[in-house]
Coordinates of C-alpha atoms and ligand atoms in Angstrom, one line a residue:
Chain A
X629 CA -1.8 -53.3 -0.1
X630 CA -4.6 -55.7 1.7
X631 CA -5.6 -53.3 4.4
X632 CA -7.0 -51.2 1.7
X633 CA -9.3 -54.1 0.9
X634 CA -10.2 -53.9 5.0
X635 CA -10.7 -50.7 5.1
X636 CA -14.3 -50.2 7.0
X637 CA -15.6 -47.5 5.2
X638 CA -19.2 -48.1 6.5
X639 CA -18.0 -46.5 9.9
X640 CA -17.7 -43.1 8.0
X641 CA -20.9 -44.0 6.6
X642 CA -22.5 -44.3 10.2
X643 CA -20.8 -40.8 10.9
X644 CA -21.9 -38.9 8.0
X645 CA -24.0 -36.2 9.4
X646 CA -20.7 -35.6 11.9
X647 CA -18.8 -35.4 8.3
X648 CA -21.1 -33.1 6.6
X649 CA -21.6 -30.9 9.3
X650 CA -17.7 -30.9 9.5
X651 CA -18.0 -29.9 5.8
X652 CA -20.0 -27.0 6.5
X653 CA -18.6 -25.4 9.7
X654 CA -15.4 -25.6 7.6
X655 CA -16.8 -23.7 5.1
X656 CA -18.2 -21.3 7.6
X657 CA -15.0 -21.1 9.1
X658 CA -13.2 -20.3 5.8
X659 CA -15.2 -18.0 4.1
X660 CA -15.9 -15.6 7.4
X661 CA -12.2 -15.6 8.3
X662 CA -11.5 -14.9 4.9
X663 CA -14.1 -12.3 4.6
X664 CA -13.3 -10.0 7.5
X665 CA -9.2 -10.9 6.9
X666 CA -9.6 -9.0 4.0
X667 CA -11.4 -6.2 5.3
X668 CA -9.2 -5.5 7.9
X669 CA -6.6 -6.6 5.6
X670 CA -7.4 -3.3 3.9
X671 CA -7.0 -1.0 6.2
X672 CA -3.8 -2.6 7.7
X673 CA -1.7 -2.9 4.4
X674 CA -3.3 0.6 3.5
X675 CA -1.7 1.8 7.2
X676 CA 1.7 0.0 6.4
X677 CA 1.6 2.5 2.9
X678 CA 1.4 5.3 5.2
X679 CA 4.0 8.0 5.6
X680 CA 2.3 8.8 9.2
X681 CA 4.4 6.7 11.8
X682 CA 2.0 6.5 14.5
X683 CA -0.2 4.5 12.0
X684 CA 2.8 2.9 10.1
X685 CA 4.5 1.4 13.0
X686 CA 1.1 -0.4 15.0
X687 CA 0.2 -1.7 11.3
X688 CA 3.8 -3.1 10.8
X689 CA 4.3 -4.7 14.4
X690 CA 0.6 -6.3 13.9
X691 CA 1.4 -8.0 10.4
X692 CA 4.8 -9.0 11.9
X693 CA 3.6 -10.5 15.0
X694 CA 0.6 -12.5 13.2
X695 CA 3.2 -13.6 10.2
X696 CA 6.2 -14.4 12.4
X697 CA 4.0 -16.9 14.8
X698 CA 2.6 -20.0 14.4
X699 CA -1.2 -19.9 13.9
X700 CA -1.6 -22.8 16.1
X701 CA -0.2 -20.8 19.2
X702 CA -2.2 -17.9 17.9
X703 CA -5.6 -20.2 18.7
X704 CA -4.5 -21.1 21.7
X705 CA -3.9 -17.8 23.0
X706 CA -6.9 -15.8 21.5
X707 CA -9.2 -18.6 22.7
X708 CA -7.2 -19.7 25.7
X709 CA -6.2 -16.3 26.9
X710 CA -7.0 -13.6 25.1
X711 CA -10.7 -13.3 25.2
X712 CA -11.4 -14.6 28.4
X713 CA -9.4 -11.5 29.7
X714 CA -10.9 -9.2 27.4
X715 CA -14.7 -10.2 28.2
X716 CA -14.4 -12.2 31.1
X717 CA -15.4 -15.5 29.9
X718 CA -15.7 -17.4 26.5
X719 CA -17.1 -16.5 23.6
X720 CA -17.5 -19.8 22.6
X721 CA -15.1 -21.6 20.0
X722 CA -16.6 -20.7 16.9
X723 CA -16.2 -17.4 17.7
X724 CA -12.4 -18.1 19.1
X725 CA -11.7 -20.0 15.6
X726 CA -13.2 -17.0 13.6
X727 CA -11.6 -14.4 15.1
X728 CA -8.2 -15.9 14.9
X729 CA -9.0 -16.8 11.2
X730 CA -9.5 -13.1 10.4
X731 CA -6.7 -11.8 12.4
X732 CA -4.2 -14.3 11.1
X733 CA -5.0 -13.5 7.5
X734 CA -5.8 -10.0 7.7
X735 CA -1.6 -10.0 8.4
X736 CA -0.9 -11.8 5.2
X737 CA -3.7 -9.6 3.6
X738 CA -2.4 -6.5 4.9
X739 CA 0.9 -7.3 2.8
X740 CA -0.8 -8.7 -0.7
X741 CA -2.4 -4.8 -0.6
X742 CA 0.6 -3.2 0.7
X743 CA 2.2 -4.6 -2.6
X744 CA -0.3 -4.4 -4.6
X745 CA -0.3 -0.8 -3.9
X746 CA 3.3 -0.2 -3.9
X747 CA 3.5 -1.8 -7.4
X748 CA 1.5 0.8 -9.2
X749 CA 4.0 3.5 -10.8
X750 CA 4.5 6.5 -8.5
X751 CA 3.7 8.1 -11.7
X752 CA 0.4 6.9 -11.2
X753 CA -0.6 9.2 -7.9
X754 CA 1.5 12.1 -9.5
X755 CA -0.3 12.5 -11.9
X756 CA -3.7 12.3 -10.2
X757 CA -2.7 14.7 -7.4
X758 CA -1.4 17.3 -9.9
X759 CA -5.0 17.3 -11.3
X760 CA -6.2 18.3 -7.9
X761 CA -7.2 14.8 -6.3
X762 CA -7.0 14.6 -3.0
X763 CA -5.1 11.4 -1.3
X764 CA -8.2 9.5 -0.4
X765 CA -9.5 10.3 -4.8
X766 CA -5.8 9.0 -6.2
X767 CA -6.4 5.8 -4.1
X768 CA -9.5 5.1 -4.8
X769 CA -9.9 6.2 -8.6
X770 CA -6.3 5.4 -9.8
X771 CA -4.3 2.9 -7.3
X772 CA -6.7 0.8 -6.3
X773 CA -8.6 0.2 -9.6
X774 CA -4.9 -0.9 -11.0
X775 CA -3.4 -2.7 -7.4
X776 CA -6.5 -4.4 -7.3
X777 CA -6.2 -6.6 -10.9
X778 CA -2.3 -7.2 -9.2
X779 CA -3.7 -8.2 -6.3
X780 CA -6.2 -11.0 -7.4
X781 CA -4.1 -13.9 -7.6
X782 CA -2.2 -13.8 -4.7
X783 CA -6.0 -13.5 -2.9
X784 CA -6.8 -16.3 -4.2
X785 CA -3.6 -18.4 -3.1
X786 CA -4.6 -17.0 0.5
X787 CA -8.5 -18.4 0.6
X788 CA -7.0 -21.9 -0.7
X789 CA -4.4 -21.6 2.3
X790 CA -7.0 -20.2 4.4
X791 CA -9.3 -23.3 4.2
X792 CA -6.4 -25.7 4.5
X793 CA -5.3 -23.7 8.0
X794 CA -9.1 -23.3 9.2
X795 CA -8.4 -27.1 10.1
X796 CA -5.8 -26.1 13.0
X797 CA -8.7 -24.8 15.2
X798 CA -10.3 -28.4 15.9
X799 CA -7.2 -28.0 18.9
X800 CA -9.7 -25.7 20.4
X801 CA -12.9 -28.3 19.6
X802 CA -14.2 -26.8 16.5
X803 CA -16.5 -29.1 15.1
X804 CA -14.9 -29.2 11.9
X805 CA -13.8 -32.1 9.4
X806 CA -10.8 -32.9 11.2
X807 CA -12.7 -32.6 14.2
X808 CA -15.0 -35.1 12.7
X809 CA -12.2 -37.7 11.9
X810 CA -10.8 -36.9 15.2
X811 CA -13.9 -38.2 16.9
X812 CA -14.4 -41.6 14.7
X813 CA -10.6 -42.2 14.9
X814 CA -11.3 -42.1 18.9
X815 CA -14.2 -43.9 18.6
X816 CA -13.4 -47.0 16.5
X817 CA -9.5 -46.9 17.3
X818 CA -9.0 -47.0 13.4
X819 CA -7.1 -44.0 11.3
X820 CA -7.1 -44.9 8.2
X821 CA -10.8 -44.5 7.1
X822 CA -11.4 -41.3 9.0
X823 CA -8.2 -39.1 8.1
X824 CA -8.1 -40.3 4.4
X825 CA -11.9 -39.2 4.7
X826 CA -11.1 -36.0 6.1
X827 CA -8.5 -35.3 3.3
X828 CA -10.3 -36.4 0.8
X829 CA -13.2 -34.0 2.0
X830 CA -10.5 -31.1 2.0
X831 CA -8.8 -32.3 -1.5
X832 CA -12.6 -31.6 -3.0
X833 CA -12.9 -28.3 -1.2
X834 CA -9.7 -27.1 -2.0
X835 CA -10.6 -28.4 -6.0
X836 CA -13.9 -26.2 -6.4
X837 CA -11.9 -23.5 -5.0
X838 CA -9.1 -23.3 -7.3
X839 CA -11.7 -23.3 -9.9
X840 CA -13.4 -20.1 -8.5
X841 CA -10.3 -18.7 -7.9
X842 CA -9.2 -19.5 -11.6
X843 CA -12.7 -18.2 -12.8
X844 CA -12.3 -15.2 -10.6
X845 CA -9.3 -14.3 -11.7
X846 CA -10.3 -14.5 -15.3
X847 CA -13.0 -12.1 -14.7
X848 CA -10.6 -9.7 -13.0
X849 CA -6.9 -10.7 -13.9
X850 CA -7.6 -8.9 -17.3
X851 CA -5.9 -6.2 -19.6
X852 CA -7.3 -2.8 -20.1
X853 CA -7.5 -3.5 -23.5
X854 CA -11.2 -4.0 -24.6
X855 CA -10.5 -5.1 -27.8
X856 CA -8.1 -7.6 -26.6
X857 CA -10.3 -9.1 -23.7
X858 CA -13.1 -10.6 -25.4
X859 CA -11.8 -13.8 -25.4
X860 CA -11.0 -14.0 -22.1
X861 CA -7.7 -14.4 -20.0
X862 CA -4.7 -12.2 -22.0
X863 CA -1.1 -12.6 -22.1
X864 CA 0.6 -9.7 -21.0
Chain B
X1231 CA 1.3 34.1 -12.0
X1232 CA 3.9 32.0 -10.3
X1233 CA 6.5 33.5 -7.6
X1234 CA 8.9 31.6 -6.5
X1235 CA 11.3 33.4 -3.7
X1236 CA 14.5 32.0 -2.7
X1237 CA 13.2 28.6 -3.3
X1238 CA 15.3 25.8 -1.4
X1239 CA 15.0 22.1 -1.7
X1240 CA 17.2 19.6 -0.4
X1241 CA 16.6 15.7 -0.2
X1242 CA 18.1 14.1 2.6
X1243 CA 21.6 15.8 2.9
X1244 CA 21.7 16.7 -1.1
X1245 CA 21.0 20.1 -1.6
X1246 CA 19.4 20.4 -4.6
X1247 CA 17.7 23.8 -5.4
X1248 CA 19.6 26.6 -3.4
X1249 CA 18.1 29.4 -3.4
X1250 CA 15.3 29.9 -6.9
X1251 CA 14.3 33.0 -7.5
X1252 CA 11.8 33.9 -10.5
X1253 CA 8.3 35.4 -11.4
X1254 CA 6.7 34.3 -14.3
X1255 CA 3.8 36.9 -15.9
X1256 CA 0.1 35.8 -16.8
X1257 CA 0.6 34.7 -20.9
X1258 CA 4.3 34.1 -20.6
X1259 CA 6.2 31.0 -21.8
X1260 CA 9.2 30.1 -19.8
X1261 CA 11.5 27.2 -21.2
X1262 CA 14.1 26.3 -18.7
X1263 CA 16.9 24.3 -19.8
X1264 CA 20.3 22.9 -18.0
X1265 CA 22.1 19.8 -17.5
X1266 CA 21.0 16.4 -16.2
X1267 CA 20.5 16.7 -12.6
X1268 CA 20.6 20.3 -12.2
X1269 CA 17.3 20.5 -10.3
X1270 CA 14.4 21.5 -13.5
X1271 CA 12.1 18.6 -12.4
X1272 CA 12.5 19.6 -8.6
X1273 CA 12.3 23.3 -9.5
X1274 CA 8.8 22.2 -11.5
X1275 CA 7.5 19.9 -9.1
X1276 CA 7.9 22.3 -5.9
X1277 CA 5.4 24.7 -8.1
X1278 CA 3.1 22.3 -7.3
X1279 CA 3.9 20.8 -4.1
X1280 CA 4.6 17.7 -5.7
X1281 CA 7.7 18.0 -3.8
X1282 CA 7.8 19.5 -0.5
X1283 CA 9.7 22.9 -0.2
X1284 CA 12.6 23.3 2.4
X1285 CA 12.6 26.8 2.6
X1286 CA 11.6 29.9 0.8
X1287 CA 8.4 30.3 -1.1
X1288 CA 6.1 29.7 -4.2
X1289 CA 2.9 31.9 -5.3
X1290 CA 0.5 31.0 -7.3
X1291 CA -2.0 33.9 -8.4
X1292 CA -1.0 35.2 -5.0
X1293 CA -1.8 32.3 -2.9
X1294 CA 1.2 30.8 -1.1
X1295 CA 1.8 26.7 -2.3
X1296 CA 3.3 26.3 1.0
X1297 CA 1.5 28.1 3.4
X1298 CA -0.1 25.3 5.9
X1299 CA -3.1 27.1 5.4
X1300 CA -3.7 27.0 1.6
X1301 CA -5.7 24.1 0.4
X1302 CA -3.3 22.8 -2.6
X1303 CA -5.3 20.6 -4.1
X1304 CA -7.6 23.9 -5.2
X1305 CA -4.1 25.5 -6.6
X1306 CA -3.3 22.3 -8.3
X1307 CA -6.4 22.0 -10.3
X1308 CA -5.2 25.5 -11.6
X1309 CA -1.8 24.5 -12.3
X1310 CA -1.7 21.4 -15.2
X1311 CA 1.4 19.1 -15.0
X1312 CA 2.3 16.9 -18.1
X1313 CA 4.7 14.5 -17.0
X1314 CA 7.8 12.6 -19.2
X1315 CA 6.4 9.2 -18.9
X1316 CA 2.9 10.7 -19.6
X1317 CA 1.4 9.2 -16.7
X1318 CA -1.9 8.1 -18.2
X1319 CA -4.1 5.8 -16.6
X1320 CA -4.3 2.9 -18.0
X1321 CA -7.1 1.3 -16.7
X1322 CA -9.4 4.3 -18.2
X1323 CA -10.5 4.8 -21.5
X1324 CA -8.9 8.2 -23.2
X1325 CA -11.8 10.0 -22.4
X1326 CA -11.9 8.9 -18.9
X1327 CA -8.4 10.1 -18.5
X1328 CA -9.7 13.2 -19.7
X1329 CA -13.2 13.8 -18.0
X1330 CA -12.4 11.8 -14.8
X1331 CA -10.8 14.8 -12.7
X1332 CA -13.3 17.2 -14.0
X1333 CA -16.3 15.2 -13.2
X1334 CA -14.4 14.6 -9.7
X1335 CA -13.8 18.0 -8.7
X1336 CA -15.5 19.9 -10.6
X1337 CA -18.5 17.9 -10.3
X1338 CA -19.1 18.3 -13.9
X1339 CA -22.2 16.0 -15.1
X1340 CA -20.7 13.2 -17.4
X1341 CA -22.6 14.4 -20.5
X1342 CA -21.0 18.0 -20.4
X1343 CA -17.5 16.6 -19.0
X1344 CA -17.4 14.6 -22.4
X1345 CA -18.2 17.1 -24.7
X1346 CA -15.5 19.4 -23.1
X1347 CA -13.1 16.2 -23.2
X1348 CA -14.6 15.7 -27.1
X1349 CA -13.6 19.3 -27.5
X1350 CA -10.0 18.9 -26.2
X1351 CA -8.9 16.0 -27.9
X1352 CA -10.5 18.0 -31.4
X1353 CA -7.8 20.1 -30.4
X1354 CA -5.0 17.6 -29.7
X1355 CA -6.2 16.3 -33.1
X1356 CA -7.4 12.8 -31.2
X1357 CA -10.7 12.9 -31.0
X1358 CA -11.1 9.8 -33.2
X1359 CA -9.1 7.6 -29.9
X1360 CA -11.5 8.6 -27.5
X1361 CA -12.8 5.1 -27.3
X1362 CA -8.9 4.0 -27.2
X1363 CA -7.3 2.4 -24.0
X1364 CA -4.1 4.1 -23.2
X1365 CA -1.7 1.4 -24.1
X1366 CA -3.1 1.6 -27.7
X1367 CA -1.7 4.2 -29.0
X1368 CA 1.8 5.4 -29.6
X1369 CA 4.2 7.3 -27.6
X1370 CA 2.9 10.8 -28.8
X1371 CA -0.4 10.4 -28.8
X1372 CA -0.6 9.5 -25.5
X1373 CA 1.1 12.5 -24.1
X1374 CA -1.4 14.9 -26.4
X1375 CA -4.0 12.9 -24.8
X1376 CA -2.0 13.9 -21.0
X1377 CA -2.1 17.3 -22.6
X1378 CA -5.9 17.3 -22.6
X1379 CA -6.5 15.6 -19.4
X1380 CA -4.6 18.2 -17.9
X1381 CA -6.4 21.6 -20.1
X1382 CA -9.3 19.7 -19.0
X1383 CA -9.3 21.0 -15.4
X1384 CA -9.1 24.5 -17.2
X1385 CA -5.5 25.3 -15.9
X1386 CA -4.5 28.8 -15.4
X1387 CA -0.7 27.8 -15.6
X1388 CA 0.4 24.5 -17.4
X1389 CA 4.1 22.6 -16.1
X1390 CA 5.5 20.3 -18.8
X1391 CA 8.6 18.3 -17.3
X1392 CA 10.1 17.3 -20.6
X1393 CA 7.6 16.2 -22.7
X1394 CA 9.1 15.1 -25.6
X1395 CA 11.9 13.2 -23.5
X1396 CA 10.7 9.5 -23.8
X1397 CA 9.3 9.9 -27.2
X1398 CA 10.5 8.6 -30.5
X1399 CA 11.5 11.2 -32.6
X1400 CA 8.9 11.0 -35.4
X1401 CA 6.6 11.7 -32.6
X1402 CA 8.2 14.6 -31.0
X1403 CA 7.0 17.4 -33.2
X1404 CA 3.3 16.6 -32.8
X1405 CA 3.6 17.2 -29.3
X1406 CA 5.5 20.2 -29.8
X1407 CA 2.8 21.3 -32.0
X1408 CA -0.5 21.1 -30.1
X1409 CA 2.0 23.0 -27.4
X1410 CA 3.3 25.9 -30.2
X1411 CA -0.6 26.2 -30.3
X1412 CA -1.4 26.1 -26.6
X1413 CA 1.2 28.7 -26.1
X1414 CA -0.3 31.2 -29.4
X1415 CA -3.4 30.7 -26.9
X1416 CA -2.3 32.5 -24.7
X1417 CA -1.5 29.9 -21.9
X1418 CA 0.8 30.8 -19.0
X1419 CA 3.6 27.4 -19.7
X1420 CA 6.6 26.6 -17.8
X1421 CA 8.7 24.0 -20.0
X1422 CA 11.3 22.1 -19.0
X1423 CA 13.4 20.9 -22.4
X1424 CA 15.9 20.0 -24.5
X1425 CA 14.4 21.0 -27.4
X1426 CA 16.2 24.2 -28.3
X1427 CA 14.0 24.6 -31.4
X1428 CA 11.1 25.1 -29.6
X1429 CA 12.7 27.4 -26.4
X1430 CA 14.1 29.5 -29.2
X1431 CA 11.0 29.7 -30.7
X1432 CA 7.9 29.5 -28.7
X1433 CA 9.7 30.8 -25.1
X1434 CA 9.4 34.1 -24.4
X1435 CA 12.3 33.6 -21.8
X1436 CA 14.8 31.4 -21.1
X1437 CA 16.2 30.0 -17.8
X1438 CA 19.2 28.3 -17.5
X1439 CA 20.0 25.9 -14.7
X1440 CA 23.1 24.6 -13.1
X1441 CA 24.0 23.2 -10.0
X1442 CA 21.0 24.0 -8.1
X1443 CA 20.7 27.7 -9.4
X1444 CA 19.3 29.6 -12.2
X1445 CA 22.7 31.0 -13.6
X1446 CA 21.4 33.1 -16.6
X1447 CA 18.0 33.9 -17.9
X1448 CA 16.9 35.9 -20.8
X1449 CA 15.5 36.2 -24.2
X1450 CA 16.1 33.7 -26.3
X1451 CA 17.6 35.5 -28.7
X1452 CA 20.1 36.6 -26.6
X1453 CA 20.8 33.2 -24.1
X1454 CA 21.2 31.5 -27.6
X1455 CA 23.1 34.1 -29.2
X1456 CA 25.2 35.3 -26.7
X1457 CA 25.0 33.5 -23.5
X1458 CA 27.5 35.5 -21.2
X1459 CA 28.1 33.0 -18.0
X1460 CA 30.9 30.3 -19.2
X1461 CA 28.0 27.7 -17.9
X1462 CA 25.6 28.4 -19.9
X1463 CA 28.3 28.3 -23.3
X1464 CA 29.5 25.2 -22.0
X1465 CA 26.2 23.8 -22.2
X1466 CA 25.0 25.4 -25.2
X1467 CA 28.1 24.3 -27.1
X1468 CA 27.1 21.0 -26.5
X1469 CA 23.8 20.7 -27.1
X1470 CA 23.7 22.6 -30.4
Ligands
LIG245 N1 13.2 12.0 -4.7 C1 14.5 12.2 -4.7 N2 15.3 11.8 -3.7 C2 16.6 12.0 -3.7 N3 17.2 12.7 -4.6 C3 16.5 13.2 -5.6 C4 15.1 13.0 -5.7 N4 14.7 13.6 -6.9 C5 15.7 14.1 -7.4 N5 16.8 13.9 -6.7 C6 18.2 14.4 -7.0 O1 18.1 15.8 -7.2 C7 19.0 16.2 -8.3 C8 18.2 17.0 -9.3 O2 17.2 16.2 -9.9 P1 16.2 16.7 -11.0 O3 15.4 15.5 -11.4 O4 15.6 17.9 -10.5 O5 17.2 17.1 -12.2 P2 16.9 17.5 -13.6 O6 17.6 18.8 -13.9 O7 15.4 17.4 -13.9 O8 17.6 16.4 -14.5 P3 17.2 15.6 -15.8 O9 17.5 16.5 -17.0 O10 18.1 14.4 -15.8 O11 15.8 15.3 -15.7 C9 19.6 15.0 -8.8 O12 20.9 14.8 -8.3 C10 18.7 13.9 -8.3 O13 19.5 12.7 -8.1
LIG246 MG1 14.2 16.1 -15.0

């Protein structure tokens, strides 16, 4: 165990501002991807509920192409490949990371709604159509209010994965934490001191996450009981 | 009031309702009884589209249910449905349940939506639950309070798909109950049941199903009495 004792910590030190912006493009990276994964999450798990095959079927081969490949090769090919065609030239590799951030987990979105939605008793819609409701007012008044309490959890397990994977697009040169031990790693020729920082950075991000996630799903994770949910989280 | 002409249904390859034919009058209470799986629940759920008819047709105060051209959502807020499972939702207080549709569609403002749901669950004798979340309160009491959600719309014909089904029998009659009194009202009801007590004496008529057909229909009186298709006494003979 002497190496640990040799570790040079003070190189870290010298690269700080390379670690903290790491920390913060990491962050940006996250919470955008997660942020428009969901929202095109949405309307993709709602498409996969549909009885309509021309929006069932492009819905289902999208979630199954983004889930059955690797993310990695996903990067490469959005950044690589994909947008160049689309707009001629790059978009830069922010943009590249975002974007295949949001598509990636809009795909494993698409199915925590498609679930969540499917969970609720059939009953459910029944009921709300035979008062007159149209489609659109049994989704949003009675499925989704209920799905969404279902769907919480499994969210949450997404944004901690989510910020874990955000660290596969330093292959394109996002400046992100990895990114940032990549560099001093180069630089130095020593491992040990940047990688261990760049997990440790990620071990605290993915800790103050878990505890939002927790608090969140206090908050939403509840019964419909009001008596019952004063003191917080419930046992079904 | 409802029309339903050579009504067929058929999921898949199972032919289920082959050829229904019925009229039921403005005021009248229909009780339709049969076996398991002889097509009630379809038969009362093609009334109101909740099932989509194969052939033939339904009327409802002349309008055709399955006419492309007919909005159904404005024939099912005239047509109330209380389901077996009551169907509640449970993420809504019982008055929500109750003043959420009309407030909806009718675009009733909240204050006058609650006194008519106040009013409604006088009458289902819960007005004291209003507060209540669904999963509160027992078994009959939350299908009185599906009862009012559904009056709430201000039905012209109410559906009830075996009401009393999936409720303990202490809790049975109370249901029964704020129906005998719906149906003194003057309400236009379609019931599917098993409860002979009340077909024989609330119904006006009685429809007996088998197989995908309504074999015999009549009085009450008389289907109970004297049934004359070998179906129907084979049916009767066990249930009573
Ligand atoms: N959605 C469906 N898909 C396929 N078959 C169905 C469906 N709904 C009903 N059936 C079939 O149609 C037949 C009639 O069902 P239905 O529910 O109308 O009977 P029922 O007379 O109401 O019986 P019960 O007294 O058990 O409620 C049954 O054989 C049933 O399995
Ligand atoms: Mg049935």
């Amino acid at each position: 165990m002497d190496f640990l004792f040799n570790l040079r910590w003070d190189i870290i030190w010298n690269y700080r501002e390379l670690f903290l912006q790491g920390i913060w493009i990491t962050i940006v990276l996250t919470v955008s991807g997660y942020i428009g994964g969901i929202i095109l999450g949405v309307f993709l798990g709602l498409g996969k509920t549909s009885k309509k095959k021309w929006i069932y079927w492009p819905c289902k081969i999208y979630v199954d192409l983004f889930r059955g490949t690797p993310l990695l090769v996903q990067i490469l090919i959005i950044h690589l490949a994909l947008i160049p065609t689309i707009f001629g030239h790059s978009l830069g590799v922010m943009f590249s990371g975002i974007a295949a951030l949001v598509l990636n987990s809009a795909a494993y979105n698409a199915e925590i709604f498609r679930a969540g939605i499917e969970s609720i008793d059939k009953g459910q819609t029944e009921a709300a159509r035979s008062l007159g409701l149209t489609q659109g007012q049994a989704m949003r008044k009675v499925i989704l209010p209920q799905a969404f309490r279902r769907m919480v959890p499994p969210l949450g397990n997404e944004f901690i994965a989510l910020l874990k994977d955000s660290s596969l697009v330093m292959v394109i040169a996002v400046n992100d934490i990895l990114y940032a031990a990549k560099v001093v790693a180069g630089a130095y020729q020593k491992f040990w001191e940047p990688y261990l920082t760049a997990a440790l950075l990620y071990l605290i991000l993915t800790f103050v996450v878990t505890k939002i996630v927790a608090y969140v799903e206090r908050r939403f994770s509840i019964d419909y009981n009001p008596r019952k949910n004063k003191g917080g989280r419930v046992a079904r | 009031m409802i029309k339903v002409e050579n009504l067929h249904k058929t999921f898949g390859k199972l032919e289920v309702l082959k050829g229904i034919n019925c009229e039921v009058t403005e005021k009248e209470v229909v009780c339709v009884i049969g076996p398991s799986g002889s097509g009630k629940s379809t038969f009362l759920r093609c009334i109101n589209l909740l099932e989509e008819i194969t052939d033939g047709a339904v009327y409802i105060g002349g309008a055709q249910v399955n006419d492309p051209k007919t909005n159904i959502n404005d024939i099912r807020t005239e047509v109330g449905m209380v389901f077996q499972q009551f169907n509640l939702f449970p993420h809504m207080s019982v008055i929500d349940n109750v003043t959420m549709a009309p407030m909806l569609i009718r675009k009733m403002d909240k204050k006058s939506a609650e006194e008519l749901a106040l009013e409604l669950l006088d009458k289902v004798g819960l007005r004291e639950k209003a507060d209540n979340f669904p999963q509160q309160l027992s078994g009959g009491q939350q299908q009185r309070v599906a009862i009012a959600r559904a009056l709430a719309m201000k039905p012209k014909v109410m559906l009830f798909d075996e009401p009393t089904s999936a409720l303990d029998p202490e809790m049975v009659q109370e249901v029964l109950d704020v129906m005998k009194a719906l149906a003194k009202e003057g309400m236009t009801m379609v019931v599917v049941t098993h409860e002979m007590g009340f077909a024989r004496e609330v119904a006006d008529r009685v429809i007996f199903m088998d197989g995908g057909y309504i074999v015999e229909e009549g009085l009450p009186s008389e289907i109970f009495a004297n049934p004359k298709n070998d179906r129907t006494k084979a049916f009767l003979g066990k249930i009573l």
